[in-house]
XYZ file of N, CA and C in Angstrom:
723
model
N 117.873 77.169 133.942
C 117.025 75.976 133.935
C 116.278 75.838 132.605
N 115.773 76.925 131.932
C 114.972 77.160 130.630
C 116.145 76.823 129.749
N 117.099 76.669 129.924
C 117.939 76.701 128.859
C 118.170 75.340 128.784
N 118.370 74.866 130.098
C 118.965 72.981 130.505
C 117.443 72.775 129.463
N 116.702 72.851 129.991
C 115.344 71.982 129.395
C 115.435 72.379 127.759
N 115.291 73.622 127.211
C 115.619 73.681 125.563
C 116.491 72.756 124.945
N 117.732 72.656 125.806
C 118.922 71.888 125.178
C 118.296 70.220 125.624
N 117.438 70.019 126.076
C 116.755 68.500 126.599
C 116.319 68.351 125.648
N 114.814 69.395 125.112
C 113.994 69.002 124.023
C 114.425 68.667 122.717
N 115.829 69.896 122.159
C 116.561 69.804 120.919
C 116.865 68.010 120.955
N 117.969 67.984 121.983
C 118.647 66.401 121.665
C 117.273 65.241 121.504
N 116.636 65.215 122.728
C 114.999 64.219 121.769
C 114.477 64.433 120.734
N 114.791 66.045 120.403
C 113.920 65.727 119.532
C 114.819 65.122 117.927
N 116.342 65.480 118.042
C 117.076 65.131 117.386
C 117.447 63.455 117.415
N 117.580 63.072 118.466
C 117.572 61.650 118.734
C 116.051 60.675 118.142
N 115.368 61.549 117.958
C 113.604 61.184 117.592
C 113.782 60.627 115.915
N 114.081 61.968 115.064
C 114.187 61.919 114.068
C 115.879 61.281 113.595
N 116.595 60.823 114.334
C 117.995 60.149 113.977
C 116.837 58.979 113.861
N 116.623 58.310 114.485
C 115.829 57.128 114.723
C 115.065 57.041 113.493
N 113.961 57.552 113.771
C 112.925 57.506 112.393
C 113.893 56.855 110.732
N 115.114 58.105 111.121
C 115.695 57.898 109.350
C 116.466 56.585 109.296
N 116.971 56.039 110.550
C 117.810 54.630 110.260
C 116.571 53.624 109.823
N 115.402 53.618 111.125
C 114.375 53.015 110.462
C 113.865 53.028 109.207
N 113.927 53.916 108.557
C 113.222 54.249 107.344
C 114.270 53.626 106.387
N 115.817 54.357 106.347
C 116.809 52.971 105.834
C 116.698 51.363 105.576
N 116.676 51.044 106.829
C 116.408 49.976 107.403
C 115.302 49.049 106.578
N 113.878 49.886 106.520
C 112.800 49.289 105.691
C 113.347 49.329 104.212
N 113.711 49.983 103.592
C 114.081 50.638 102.520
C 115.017 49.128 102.106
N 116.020 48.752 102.787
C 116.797 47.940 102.337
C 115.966 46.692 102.725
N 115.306 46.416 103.305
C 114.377 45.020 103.459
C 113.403 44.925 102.262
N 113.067 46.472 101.960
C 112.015 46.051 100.612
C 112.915 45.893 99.583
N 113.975 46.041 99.638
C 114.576 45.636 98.183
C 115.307 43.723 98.597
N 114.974 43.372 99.215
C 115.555 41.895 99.616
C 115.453 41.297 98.501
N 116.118 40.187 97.395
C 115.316 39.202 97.028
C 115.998 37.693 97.119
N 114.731 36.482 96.912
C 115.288 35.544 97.381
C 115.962 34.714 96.790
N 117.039 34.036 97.474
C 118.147 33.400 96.364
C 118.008 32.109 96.778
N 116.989 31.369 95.306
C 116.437 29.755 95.448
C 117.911 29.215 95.731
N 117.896 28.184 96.185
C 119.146 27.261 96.546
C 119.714 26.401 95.780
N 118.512 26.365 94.327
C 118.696 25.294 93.438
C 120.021 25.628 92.309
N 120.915 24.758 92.747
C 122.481 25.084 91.829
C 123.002 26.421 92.080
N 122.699 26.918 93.122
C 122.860 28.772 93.384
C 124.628 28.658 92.998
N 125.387 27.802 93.652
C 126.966 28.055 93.445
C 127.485 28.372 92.154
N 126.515 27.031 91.127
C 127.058 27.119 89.590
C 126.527 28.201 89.133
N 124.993 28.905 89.296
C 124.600 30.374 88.636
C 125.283 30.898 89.272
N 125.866 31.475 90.087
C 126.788 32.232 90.805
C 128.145 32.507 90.094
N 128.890 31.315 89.045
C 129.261 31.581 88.547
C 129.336 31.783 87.439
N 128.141 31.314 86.380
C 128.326 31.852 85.711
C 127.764 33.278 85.445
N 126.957 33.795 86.111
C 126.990 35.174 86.501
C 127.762 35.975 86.673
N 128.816 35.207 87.503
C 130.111 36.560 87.789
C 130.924 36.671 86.710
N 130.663 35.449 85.297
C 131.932 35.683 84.273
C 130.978 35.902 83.506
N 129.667 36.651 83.238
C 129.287 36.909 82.155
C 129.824 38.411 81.783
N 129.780 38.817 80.270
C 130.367 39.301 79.801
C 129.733 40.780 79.055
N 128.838 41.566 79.244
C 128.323 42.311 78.451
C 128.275 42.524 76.590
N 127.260 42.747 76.192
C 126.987 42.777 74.780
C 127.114 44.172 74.607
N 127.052 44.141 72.763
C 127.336 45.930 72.808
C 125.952 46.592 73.524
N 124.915 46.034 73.983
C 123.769 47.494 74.308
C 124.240 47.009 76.026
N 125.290 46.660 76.864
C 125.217 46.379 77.911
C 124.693 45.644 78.666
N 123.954 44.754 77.977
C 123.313 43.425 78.267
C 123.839 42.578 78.893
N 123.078 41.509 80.008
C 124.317 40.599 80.637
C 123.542 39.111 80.681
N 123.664 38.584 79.330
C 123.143 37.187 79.034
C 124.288 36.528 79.340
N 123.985 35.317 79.758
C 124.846 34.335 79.579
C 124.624 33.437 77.944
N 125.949 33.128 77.842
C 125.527 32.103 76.431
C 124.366 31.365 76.441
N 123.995 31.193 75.143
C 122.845 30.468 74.808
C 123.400 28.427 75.483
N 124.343 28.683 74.644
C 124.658 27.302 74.957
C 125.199 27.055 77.013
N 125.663 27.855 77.929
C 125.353 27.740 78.946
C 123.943 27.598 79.594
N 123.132 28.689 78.899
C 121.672 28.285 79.589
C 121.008 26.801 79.074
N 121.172 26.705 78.194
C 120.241 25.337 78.046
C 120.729 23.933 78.499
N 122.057 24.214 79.072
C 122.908 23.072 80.011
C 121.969 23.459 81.444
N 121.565 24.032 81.768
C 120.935 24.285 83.125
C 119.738 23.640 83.144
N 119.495 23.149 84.653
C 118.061 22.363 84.301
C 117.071 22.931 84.265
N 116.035 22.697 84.322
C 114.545 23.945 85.022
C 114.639 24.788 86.688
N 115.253 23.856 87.490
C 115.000 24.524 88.754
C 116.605 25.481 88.554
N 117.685 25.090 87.915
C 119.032 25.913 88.042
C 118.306 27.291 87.080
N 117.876 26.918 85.993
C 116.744 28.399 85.559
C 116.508 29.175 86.296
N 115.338 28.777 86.756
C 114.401 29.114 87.949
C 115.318 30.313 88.944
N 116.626 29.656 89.383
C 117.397 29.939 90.218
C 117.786 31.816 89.473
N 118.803 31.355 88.624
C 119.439 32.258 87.233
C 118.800 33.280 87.108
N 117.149 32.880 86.765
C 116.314 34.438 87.056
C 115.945 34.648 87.784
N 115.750 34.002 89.160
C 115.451 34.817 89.977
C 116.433 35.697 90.722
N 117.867 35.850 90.341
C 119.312 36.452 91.053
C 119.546 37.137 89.815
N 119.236 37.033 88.676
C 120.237 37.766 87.747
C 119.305 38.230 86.449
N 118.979 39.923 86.312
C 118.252 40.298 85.455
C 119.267 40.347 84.052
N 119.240 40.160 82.535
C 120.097 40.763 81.324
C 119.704 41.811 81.000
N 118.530 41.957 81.230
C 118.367 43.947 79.795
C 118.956 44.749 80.968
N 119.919 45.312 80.085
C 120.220 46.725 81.020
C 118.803 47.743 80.613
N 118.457 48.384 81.471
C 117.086 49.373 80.907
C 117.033 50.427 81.299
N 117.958 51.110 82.081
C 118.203 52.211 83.011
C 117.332 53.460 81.322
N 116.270 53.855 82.064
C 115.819 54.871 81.247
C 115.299 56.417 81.610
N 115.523 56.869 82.776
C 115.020 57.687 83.520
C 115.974 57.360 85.118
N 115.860 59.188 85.363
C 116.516 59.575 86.741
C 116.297 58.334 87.667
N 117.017 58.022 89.010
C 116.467 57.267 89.993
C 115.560 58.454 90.589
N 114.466 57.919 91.095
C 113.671 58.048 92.542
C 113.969 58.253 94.096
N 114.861 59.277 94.587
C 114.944 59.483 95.891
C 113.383 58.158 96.789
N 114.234 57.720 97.884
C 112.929 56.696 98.619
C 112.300 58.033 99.317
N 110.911 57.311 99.897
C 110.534 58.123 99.989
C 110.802 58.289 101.864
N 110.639 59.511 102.458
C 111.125 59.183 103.496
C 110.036 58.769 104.967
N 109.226 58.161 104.423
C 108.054 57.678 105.688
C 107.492 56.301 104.937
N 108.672 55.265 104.182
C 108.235 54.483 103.476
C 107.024 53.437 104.682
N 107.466 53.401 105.665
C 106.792 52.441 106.452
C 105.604 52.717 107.210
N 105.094 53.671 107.105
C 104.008 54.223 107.089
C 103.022 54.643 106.028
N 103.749 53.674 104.735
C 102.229 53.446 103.433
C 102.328 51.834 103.009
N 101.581 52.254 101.944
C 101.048 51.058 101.612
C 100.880 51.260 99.878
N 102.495 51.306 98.935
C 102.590 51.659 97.945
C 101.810 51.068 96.716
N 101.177 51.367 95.521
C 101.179 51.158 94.311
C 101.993 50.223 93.647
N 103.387 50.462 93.861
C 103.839 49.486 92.880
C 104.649 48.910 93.696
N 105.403 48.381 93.062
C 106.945 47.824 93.968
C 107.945 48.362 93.226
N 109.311 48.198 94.066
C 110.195 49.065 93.747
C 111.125 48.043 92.665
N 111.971 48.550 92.076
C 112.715 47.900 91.042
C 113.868 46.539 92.089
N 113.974 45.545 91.565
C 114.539 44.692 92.104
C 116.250 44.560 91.746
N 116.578 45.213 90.240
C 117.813 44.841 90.141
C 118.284 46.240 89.556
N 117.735 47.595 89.904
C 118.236 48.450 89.796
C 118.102 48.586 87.975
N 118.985 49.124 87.395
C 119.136 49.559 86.292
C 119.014 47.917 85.441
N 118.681 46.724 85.543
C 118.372 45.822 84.626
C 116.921 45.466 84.853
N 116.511 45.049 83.857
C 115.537 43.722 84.269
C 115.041 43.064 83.150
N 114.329 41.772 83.669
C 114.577 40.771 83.483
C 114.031 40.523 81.915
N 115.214 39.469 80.810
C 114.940 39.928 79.072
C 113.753 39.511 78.809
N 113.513 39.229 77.464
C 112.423 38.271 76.690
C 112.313 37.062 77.190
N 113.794 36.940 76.587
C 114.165 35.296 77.119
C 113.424 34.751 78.802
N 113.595 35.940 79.563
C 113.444 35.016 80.926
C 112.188 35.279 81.095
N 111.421 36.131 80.738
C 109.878 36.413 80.501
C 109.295 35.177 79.895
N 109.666 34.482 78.707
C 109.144 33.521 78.182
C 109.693 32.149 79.160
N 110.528 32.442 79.382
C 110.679 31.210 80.804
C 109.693 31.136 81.937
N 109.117 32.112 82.079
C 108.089 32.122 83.397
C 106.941 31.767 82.801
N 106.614 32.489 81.759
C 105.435 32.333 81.260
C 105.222 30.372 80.760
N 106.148 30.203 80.070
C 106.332 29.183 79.470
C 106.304 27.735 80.807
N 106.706 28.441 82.010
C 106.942 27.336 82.877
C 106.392 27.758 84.206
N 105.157 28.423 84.128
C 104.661 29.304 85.153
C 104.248 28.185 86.185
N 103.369 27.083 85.635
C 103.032 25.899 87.034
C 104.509 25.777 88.229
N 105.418 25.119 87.406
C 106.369 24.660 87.975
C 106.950 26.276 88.703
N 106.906 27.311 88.275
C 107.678 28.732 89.126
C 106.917 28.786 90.006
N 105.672 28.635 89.950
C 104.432 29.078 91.187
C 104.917 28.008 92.240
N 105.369 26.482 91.621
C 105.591 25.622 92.926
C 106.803 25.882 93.509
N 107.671 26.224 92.903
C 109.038 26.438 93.498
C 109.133 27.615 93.991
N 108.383 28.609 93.804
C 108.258 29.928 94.900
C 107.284 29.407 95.739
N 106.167 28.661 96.040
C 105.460 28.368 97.040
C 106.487 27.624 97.934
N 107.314 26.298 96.961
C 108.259 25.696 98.538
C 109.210 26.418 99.128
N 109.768 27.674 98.096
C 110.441 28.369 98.945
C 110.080 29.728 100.044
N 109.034 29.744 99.828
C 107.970 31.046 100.537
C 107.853 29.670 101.663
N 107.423 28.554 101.522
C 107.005 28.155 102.644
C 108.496 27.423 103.997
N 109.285 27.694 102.854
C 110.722 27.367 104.044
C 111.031 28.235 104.839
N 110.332 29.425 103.685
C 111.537 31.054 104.709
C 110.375 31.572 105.377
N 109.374 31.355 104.716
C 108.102 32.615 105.100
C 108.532 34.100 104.757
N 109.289 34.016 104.057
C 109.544 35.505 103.054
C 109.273 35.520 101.953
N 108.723 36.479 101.359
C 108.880 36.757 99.979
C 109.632 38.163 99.899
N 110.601 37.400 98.974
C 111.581 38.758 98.480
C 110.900 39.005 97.223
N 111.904 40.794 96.610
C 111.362 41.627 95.642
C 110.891 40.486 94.415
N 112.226 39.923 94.187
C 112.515 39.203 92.852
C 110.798 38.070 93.028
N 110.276 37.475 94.038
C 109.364 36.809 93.957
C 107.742 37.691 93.842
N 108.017 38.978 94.187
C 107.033 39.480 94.113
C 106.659 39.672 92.667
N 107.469 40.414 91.902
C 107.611 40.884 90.498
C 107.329 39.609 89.445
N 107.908 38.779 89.699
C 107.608 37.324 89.460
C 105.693 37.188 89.172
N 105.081 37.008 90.407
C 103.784 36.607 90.737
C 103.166 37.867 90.381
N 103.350 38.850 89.864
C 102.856 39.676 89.535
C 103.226 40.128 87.608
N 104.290 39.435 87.430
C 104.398 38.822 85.986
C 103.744 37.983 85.338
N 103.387 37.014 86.196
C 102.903 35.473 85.604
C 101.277 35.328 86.018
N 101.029 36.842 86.480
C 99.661 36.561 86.889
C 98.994 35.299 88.300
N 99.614 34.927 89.489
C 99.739 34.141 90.019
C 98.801 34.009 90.692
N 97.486 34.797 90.180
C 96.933 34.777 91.428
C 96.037 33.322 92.310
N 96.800 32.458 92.156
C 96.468 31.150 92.772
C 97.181 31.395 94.174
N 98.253 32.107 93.888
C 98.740 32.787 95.428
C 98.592 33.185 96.175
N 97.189 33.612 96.110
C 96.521 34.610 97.121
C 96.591 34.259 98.519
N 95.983 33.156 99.061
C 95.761 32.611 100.136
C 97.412 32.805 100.749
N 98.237 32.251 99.951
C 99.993 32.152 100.741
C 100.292 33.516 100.928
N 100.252 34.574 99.638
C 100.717 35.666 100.106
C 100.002 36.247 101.577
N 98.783 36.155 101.715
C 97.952 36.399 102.990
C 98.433 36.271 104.099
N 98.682 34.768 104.243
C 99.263 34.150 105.710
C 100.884 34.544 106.113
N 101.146 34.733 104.592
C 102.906 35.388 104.791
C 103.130 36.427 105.684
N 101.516 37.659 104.681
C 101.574 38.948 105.536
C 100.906 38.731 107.265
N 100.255 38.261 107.280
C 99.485 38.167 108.563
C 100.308 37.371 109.908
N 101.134 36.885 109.523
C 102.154 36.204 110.458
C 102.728 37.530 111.219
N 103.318 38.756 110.736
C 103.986 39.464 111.610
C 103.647 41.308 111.192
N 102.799 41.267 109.571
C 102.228 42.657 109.259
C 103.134 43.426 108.705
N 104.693 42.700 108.347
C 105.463 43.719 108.403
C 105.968 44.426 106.681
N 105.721 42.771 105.899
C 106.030 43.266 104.355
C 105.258 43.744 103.832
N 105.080 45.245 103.353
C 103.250 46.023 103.088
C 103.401 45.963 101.917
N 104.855 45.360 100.870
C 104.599 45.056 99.680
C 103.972 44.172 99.239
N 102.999 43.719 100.232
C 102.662 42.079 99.943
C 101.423 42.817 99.635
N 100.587 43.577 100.322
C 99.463 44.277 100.188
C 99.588 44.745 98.050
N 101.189 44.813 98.160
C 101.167 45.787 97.034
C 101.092 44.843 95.412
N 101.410 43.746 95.911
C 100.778 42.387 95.434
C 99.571 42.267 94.766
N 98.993 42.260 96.233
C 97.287 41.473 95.944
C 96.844 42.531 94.932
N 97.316 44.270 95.477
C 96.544 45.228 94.874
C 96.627 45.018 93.370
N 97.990 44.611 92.973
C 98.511 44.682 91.682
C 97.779 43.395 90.549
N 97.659 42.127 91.314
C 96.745 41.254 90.979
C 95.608 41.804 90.724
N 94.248 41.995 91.747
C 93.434 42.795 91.382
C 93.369 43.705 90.209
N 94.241 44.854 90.342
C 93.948 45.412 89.053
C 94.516 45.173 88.227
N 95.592 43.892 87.424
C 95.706 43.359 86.196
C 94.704 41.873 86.085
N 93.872 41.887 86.999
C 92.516 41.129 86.598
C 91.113 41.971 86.117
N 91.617 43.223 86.475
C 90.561 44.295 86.146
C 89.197 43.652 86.942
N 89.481 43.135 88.692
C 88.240 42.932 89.618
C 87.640 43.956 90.044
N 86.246 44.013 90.022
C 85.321 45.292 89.551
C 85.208 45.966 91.092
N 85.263 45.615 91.910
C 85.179 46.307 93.470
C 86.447 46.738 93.501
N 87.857 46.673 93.354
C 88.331 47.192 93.411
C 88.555 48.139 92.200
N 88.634 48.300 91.104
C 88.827 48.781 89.756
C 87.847 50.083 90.066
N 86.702 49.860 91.028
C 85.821 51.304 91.609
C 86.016 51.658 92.385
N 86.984 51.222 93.488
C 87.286 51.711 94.345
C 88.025 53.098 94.933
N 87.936 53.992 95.666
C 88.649 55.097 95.956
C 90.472 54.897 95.917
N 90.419 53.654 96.220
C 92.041 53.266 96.474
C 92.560 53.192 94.942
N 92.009 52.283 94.080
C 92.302 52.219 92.847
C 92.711 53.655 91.966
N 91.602 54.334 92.355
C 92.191 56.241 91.558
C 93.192 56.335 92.231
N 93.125 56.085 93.842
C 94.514 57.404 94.192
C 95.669 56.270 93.706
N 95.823 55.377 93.419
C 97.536 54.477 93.079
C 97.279 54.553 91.962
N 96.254 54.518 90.932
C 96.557 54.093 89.379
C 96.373 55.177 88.487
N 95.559 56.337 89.097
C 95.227 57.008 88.124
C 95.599 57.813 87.094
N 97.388 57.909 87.779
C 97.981 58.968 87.344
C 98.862 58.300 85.876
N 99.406 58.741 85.310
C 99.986 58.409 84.155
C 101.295 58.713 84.026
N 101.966 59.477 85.422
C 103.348 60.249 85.206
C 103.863 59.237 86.298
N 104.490 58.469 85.569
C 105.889 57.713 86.019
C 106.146 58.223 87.168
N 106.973 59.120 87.989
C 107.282 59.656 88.970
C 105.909 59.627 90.334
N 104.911 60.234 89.711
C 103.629 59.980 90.356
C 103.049 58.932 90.608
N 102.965 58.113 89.703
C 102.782 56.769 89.947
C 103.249 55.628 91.271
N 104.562 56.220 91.145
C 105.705 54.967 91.689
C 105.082 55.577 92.769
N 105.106 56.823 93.150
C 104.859 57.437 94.857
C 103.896 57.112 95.385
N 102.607 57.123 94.907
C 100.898 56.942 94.802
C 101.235 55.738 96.391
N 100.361 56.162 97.289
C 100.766 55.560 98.566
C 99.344 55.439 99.395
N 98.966 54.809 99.862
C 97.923 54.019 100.932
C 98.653 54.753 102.068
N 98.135 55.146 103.150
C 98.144 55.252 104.231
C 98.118 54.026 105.128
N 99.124 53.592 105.828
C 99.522 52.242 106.423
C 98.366 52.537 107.642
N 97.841 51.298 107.872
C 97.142 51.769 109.051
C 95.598 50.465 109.305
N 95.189 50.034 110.172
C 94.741 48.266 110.265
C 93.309 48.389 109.093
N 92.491 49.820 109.115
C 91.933 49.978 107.945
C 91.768 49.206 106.543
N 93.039 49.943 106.524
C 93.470 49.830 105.205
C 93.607 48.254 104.517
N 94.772 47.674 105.534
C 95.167 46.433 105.657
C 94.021 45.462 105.797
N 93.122 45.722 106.238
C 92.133 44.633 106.316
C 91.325 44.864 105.210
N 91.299 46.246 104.621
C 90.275 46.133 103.310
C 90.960 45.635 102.176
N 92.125 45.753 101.851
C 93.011 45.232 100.720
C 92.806 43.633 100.748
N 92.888 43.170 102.197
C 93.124 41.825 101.990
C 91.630 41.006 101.923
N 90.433 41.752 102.144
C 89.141 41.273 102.421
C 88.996 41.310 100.672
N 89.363 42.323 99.642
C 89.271 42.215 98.391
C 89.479 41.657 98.387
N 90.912 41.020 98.210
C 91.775 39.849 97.587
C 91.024 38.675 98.242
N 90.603 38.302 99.173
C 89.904 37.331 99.892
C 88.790 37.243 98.383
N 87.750 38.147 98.427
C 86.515 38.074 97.593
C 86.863 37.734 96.243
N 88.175 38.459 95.985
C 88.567 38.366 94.404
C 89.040 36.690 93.959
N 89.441 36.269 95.091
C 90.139 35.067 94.941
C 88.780 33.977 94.834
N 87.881 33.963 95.846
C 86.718 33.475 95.869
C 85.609 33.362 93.926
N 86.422 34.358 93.603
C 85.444 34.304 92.237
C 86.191 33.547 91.291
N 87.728 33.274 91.482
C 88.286 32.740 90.323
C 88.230 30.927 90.369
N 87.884 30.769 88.991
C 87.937 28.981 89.032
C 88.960 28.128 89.681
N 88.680 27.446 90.390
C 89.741 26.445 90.891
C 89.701 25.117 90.592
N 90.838 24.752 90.278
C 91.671 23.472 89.829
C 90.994 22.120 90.715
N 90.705 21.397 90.008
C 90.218 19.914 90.541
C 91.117 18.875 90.097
């Protein structure tokens, strides 16, 4: 009978942790989602698939293809397709209890590229119009994928605040959104958080590897103090009349 019951506990407890790791998969591939605007997606689609690498492995499309594209087929182009190859360092094993924090940074969106000069000065250069066309498309799907996060956290967005909020609060489940606001906050250098205990343990470190890991403890705490900042932080910045 001691033995029936040992061989009970092993399989739960093996069936316990099978579970946990698909889940943890599972999150793992949802945080890397990103979203693919609809605008001309067929024609970037192809010319994406026939672009051609440069000698450093680069994957621009011609000059003279991009400037045939309109603003929103742009728009589209970078948000699906990074050129600098940049692969500079080992990958990062995930970590394996991703859904139980509340990370520092976000994770890389296109793997070993991202995104050139060129498309940097496209956001920057056309940041009103990117903020509206990720707001109508955040407000069709109610997702924000990687590629939109990295985005609003490029261009400084924080007019976003309020949307990213209601995104997360609808179901609690994307904690990169938390990883957002945090990231806003501290490239505004907002002084309650910039003193905060949370701020040392995600920023303090300086080693790449350490950094990326630097993790919040998931938990309603937490979640409500991140977003009560961003609430206050947002409250101080000038708004548009």
């Amino acid at each position: 009978m001691k033995k029936v019951i040992a061989i009970l506990v092993l399989v739960t407890l093996y069936q316990h942790s099978f579970a946990q790791e698909d889940s943890n998969e599972s999150y793992e591939k949802y945080r890397h989602k990103i979203t693919r605007p609809p605008y001309g997606l067929e024609k970037v689609l192809t010319l994406v698939k026939n672009v051609a690498s440069d000698e450093n492995e680069n994957l621009p499309i011609a000059q003279k293809d991009y400037l045939a594209l309109s603003l929103r087929e742009k728009f589209t182009y970078h948000m699906i397709h990074a050129e600098t190859y940049s692969q500079n360092c080992d990958a990062i094993p995930p970590d394996p209890d991703l859904q139980k924090k509340i990370f520092g940074q976000l994770p890389d969106a296109f793997d070993d590229f991202s995104w050139s000069e060129r498309q940097g000065n496209f956001f920057q250069a056309n940041r009103d119009s990117v903020i509206a066309l990720m707001t109508e498309s955040i407000g069709r799907t109610n997702r924000i994928g990687l590629n939109y996060k990295m985005a609003i956290v490029d261009i400084n967005a924080r007019e976003m605040i309020p949307l990213l909020i209601n995104v997360y609060n609808r179901d609690h489940k994307d904690h990169d959104i938390l990883t957002v606001l945090m990231l806003l906050m501290k490239n505004n250098e907002y002084g309650p958080f910039m003193t905060s205990p949370s701020f040392k343990k995600l920023y303090a470190s300086t080693n790449y590897e350490s950094s990326y890991r630097a993790a919040l403890t998931l938990n309603t705490a937490n979640e409500e103090l991140i977003i009560q900042r961003a609430k206050s932080f947002y409250d101080t910045l000038p708004k548009k009349h």
